[in-house]
PDB file of C-alpha atoms in Angstrom:
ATOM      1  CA  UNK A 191     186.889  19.043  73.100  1.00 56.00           C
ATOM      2  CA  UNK A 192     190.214  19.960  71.796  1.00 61.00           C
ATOM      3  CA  UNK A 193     191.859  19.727  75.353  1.00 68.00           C
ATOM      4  CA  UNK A 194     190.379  16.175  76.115  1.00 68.00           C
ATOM      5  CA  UNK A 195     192.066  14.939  72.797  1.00 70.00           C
ATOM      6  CA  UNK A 196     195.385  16.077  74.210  1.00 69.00           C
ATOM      7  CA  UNK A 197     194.867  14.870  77.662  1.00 69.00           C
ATOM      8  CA  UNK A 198     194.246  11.501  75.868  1.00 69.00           C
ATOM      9  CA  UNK A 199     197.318  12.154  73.617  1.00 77.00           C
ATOM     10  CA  UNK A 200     199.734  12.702  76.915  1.00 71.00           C
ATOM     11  CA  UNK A 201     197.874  10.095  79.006  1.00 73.00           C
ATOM     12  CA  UNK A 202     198.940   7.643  76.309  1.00 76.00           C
ATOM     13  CA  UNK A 203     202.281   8.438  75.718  1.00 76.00           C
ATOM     14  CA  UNK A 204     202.955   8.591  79.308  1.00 75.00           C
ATOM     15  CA  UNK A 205     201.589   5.140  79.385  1.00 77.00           C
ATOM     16  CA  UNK A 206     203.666   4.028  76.291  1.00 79.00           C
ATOM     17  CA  UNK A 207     206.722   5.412  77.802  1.00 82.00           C
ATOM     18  CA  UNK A 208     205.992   3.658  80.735  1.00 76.00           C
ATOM     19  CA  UNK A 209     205.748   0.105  79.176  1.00 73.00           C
ATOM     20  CA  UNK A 210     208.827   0.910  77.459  1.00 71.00           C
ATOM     21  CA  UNK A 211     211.204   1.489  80.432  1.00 72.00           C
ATOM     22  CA  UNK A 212     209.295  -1.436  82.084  1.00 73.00           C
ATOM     23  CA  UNK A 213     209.948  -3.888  79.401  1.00 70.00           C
ATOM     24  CA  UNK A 214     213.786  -2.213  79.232  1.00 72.00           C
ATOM     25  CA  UNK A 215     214.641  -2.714  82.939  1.00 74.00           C
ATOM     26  CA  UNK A 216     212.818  -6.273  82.436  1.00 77.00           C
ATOM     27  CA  UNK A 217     215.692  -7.052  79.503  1.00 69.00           C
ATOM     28  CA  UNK A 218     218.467  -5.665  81.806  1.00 72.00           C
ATOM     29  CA  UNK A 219     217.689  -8.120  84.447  1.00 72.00           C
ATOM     30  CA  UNK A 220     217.752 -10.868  81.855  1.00 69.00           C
ATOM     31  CA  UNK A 221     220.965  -9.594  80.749  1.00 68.00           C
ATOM     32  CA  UNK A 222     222.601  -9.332  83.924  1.00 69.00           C
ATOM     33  CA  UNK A 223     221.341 -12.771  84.953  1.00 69.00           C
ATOM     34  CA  UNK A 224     222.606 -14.233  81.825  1.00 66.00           C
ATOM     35  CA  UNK A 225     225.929 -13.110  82.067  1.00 64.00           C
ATOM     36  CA  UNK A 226     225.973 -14.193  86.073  1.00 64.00           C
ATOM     37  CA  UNK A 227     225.027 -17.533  84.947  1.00 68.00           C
ATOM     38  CA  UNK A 228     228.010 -17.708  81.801  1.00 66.00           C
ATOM     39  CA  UNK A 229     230.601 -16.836  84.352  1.00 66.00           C
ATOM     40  CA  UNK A 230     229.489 -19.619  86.678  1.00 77.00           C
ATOM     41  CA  UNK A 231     229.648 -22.016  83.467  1.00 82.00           C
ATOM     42  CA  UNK A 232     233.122 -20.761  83.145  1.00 83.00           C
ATOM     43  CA  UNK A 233     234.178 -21.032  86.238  1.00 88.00           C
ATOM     44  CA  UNK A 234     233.617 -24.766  86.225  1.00 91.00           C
ATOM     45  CA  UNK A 235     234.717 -25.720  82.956  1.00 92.00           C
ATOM     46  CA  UNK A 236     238.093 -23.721  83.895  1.00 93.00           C
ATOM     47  CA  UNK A 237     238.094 -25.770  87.610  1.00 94.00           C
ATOM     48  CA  UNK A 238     237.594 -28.968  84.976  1.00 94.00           C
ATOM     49  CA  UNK A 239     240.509 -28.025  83.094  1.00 94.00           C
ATOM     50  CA  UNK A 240     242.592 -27.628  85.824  1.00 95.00           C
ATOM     51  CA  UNK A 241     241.298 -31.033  87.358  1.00 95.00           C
ATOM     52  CA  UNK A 242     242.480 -33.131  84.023  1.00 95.00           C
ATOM     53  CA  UNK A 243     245.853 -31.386  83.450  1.00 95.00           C
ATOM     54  CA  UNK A 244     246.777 -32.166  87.134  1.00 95.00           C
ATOM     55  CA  UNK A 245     245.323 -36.030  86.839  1.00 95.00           C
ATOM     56  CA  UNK A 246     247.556 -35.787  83.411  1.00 95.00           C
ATOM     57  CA  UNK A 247     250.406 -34.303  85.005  1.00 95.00           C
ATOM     58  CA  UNK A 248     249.829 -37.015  87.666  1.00 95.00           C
ATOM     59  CA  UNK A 249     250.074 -40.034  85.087  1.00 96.00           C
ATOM     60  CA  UNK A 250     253.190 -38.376  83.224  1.00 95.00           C
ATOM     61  CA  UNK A 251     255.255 -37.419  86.436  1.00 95.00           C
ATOM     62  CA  UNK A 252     253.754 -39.423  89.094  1.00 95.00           C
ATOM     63  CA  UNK A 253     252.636 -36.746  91.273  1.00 95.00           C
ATOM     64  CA  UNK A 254     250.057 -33.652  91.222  1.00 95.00           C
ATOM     65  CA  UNK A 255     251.635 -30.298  90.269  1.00 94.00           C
ATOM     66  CA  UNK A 256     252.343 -28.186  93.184  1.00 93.00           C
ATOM     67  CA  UNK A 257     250.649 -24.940  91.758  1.00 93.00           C
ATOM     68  CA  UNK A 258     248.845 -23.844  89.261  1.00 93.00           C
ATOM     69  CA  UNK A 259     251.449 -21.969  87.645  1.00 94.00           C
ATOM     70  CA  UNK A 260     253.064 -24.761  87.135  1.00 95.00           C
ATOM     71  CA  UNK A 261     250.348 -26.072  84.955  1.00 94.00           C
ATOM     72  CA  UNK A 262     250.485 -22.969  83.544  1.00 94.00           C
ATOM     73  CA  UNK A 263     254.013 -23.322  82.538  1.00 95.00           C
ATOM     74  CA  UNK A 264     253.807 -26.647  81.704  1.00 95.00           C
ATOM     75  CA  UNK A 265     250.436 -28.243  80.884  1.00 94.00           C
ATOM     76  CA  UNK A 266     248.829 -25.070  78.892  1.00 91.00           C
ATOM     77  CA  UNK A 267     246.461 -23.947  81.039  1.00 93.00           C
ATOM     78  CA  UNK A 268     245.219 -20.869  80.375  1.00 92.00           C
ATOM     79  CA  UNK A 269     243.695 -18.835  82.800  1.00 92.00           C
ATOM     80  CA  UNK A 270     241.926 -15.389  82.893  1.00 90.00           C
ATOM     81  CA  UNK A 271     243.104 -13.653  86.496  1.00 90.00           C
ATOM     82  CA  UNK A 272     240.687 -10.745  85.634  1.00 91.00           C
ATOM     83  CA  UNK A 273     237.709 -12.642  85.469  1.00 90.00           C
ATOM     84  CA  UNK A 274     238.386 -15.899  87.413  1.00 92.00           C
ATOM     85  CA  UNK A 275     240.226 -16.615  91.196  1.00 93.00           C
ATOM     86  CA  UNK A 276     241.832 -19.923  91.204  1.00 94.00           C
ATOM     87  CA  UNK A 277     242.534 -21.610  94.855  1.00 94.00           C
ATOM     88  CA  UNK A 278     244.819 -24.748  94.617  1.00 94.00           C
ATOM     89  CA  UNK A 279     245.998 -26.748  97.684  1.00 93.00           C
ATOM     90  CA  UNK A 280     247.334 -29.437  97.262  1.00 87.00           C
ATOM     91  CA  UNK A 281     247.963 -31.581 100.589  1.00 86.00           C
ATOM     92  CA  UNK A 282     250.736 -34.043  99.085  1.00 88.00           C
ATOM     93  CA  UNK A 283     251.985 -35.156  95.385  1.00 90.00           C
ATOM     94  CA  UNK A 284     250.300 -38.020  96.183  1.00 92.00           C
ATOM     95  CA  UNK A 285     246.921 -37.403  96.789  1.00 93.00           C
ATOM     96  CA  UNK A 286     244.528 -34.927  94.336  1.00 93.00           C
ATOM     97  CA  UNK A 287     244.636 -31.122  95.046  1.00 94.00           C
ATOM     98  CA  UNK A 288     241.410 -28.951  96.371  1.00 94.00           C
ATOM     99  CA  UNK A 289     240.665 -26.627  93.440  1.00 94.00           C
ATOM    100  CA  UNK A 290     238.320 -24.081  93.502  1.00 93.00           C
ATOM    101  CA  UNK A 291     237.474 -21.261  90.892  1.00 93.00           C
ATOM    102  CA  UNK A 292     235.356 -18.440  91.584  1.00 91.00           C
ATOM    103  CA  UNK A 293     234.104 -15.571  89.367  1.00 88.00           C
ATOM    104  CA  UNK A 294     235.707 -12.407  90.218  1.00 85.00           C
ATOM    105  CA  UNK A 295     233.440  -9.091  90.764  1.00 77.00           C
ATOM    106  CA  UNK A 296     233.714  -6.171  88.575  1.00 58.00           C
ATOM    107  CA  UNK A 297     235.524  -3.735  89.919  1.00 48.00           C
ATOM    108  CA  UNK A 298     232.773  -0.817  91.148  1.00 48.00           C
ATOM    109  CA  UNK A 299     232.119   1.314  88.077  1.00 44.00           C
ATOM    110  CA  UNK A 300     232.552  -1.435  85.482  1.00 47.00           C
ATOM    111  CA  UNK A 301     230.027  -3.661  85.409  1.00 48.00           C
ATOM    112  CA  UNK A 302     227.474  -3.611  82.110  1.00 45.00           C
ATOM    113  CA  UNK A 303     224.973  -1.530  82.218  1.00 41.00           C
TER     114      UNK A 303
END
């Protein structure tokens, strides 16, 4: 009788331990899907930023800024090169600049959990 109150005993923790990496890997993939999302969000609000100082750079100087450095330098744009890749062309000084930002990757080794 002894042994089947032990089986029970290991049967149950094994099942408790189970639940527990279960609802663990469940909270990682919220995690990780909740941080893809945030650097999305950032992404775009930086690609907005760099969208109203060129318009403002536009109205003050009468013509787009060729590079985002030069907003940089000039119009306080701040930008993370770690975490974000910024691609400006701009076709003339006349006519509004193709911006894209993208989240960069991790680098392999680095990433949260």
């Amino acid at each position: 009788m002894k042994r089947d109150s032990e089986k029970k005993t290991a049967v149950g923790l094994a099942g408790s331990i189970l639940v527990c990496l279960g609802a663990a890997a469940i909270l990682a993939v919220g995690v990780l899907q909740l941080s893809a999302r945030a650097g999305e969000e950032g992404a775009e609000t930086l690609r907005t930023a760099i969208r109203r100082a060129s318009v403002q750079c536009y109205a003050i100087e009468g013509r787009y800024p060729p590079s985002v450095a030069y907003l940089e330098e000039n119009y306080g744009v701040q930008i993370d090169r770690e975490r974000y890749h910024v691609f400006y062309e701009g076709f003339a000084s006349n006519i509004m600049p193709d911006i894209t930002v993208i989240p960069a990757e991790e680098p392999e080794g680095q990433e949260g959990f």
